PDB file of C-alpha atoms in Angstrom:
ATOM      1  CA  UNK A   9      -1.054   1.779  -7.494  1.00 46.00           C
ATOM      2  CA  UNK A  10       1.426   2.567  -9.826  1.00 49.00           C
ATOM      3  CA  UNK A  11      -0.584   4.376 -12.071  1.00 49.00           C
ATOM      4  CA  UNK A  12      -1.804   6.492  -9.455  1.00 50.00           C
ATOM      5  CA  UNK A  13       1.709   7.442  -7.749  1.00 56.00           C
ATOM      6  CA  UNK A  14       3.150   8.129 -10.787  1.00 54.00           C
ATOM      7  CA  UNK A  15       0.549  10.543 -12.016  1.00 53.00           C
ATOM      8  CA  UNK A  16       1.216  12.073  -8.605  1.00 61.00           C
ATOM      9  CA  UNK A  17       5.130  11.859  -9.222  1.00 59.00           C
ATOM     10  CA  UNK A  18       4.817  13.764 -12.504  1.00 55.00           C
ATOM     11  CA  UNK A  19       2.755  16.144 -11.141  1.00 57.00           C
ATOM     12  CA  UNK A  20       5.092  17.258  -8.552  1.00 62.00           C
ATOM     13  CA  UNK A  21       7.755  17.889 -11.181  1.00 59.00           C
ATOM     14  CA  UNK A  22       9.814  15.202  -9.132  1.00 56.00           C
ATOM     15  CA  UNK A  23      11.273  13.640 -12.375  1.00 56.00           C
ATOM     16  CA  UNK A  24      12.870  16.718 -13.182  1.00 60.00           C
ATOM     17  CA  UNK A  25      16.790  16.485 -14.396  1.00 61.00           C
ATOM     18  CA  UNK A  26      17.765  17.778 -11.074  1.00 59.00           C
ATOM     19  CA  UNK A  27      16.430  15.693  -8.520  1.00 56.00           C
ATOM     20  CA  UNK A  28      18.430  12.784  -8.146  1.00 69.00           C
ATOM     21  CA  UNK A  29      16.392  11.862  -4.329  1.00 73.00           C
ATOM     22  CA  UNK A  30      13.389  12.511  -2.784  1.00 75.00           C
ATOM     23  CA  UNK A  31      10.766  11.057  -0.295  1.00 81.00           C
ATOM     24  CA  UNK A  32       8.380   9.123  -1.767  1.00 76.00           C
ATOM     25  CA  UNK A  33       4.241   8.287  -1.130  1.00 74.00           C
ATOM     26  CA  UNK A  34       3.181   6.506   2.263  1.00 79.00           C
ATOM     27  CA  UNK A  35       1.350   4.098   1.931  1.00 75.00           C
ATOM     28  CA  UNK A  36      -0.815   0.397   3.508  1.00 79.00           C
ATOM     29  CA  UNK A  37      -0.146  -2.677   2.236  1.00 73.00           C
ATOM     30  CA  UNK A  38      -1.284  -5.790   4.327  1.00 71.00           C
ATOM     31  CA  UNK A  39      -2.295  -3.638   7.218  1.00 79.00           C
ATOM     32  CA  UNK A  40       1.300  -2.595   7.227  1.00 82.00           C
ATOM     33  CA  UNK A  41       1.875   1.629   7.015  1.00 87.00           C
ATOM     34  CA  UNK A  42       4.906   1.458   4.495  1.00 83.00           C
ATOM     35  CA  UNK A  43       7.176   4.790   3.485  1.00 86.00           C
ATOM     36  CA  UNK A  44       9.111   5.513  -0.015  1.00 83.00           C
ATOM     37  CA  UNK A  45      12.125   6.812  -1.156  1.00 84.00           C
ATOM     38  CA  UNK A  46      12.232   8.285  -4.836  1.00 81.00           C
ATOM     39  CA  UNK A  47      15.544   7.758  -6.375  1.00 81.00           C
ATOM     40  CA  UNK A  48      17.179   8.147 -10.181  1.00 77.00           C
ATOM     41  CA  UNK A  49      20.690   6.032 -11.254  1.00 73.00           C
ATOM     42  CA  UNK A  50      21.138   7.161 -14.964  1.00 73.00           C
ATOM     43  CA  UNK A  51      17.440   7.335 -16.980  1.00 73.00           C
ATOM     44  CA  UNK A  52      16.629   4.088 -14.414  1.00 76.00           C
ATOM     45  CA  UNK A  53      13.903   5.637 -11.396  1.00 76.00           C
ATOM     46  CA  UNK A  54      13.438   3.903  -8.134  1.00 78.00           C
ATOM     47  CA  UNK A  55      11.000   4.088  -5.269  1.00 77.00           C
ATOM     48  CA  UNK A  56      11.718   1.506  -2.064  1.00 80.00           C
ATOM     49  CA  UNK A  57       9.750   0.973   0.549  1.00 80.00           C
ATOM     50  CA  UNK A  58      10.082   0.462   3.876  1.00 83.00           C
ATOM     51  CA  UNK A  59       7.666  -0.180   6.852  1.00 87.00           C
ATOM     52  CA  UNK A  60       7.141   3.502   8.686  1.00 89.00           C
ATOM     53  CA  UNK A  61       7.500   1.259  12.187  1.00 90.00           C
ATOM     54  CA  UNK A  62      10.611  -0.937  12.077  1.00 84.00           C
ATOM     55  CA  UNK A  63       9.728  -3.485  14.423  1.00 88.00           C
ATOM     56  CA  UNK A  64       6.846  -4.459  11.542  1.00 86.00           C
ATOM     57  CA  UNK A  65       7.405  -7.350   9.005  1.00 82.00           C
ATOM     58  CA  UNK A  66       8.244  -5.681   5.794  1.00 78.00           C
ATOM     59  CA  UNK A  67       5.567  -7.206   2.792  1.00 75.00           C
ATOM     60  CA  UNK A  68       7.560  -9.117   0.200  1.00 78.00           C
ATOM     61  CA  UNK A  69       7.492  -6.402  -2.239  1.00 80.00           C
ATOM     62  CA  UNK A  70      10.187  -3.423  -1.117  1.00 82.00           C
ATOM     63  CA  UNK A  71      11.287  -2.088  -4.802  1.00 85.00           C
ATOM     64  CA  UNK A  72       9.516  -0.721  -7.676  1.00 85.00           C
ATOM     65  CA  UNK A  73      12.003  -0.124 -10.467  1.00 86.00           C
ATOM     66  CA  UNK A  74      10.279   2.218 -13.257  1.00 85.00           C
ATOM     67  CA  UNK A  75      12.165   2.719 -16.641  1.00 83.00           C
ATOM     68  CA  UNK A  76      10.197   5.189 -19.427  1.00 80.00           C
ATOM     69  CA  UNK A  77       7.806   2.082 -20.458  1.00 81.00           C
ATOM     70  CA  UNK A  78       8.293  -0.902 -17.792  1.00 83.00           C
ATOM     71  CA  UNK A  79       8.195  -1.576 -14.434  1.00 82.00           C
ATOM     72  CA  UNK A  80       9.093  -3.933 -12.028  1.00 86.00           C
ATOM     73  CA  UNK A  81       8.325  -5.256  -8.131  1.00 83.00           C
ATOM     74  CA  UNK A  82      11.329  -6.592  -6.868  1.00 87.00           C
ATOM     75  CA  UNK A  83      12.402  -7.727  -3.137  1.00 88.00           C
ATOM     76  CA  UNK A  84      15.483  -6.632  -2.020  1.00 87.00           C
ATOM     77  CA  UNK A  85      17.072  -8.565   0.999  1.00 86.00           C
ATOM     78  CA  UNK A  86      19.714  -7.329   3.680  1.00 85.00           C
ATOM     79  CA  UNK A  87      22.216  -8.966   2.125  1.00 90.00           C
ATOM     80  CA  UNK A  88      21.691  -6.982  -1.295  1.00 87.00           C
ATOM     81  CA  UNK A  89      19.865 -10.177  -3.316  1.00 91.00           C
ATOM     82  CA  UNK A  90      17.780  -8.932  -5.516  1.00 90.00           C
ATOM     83  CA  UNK A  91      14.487 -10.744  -6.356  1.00 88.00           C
ATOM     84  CA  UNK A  92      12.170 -10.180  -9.264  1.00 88.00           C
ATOM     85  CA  UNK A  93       8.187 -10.744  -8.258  1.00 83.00           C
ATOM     86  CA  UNK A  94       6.385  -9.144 -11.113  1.00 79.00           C
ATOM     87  CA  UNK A  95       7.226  -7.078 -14.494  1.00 83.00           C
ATOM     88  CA  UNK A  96       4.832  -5.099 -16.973  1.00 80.00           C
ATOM     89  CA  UNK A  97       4.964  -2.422 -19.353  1.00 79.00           C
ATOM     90  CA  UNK A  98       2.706   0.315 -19.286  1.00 68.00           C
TER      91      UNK A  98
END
């Protein structure tokens, strides 16, 4: 997956210097429809998820943090914990 939406990112010029926010892929994961958000905070991009019904249980995953050679899945809780489920460098 994230090779594929970030192909689709960078062809859409959405990492451009100007864009700071944007809406993101939708998605299925776990028979769940999910939504994104694309977001940048300094040279540090974003995409969060969110299921596209809210009364749907959200899969673990809800944050894909993507620097210029690593990524990371994190859940992110209500209450602003932050939780680190997988890392890799591409």
């Amino acid at each position: 997956m994230i090779a594929f939406e970030r192909c689709n990112i960078l062809r859409s010029n959405l990492l451009s210097d100007q864009v700071t926010e944007e809406e993101g892929p939708f998605f299925v994961a776990d028979d769940v429809p999910l939504k994104s958000r694309i977001g940048r905070y300094g040279q540090t991009w974003m995409m969060v998820i969110a299921p596209v019904e809210t009364s749907r249980k959200m899969p673990d995953a809800n944050v894909l943090k993507i620097t210029s050679n690593h990524w990371t899945l994190l859940n992110r809780d209500k209450a602003g914990t932050t939780r680190i489920l997988v890392q890799g460098v591409y």
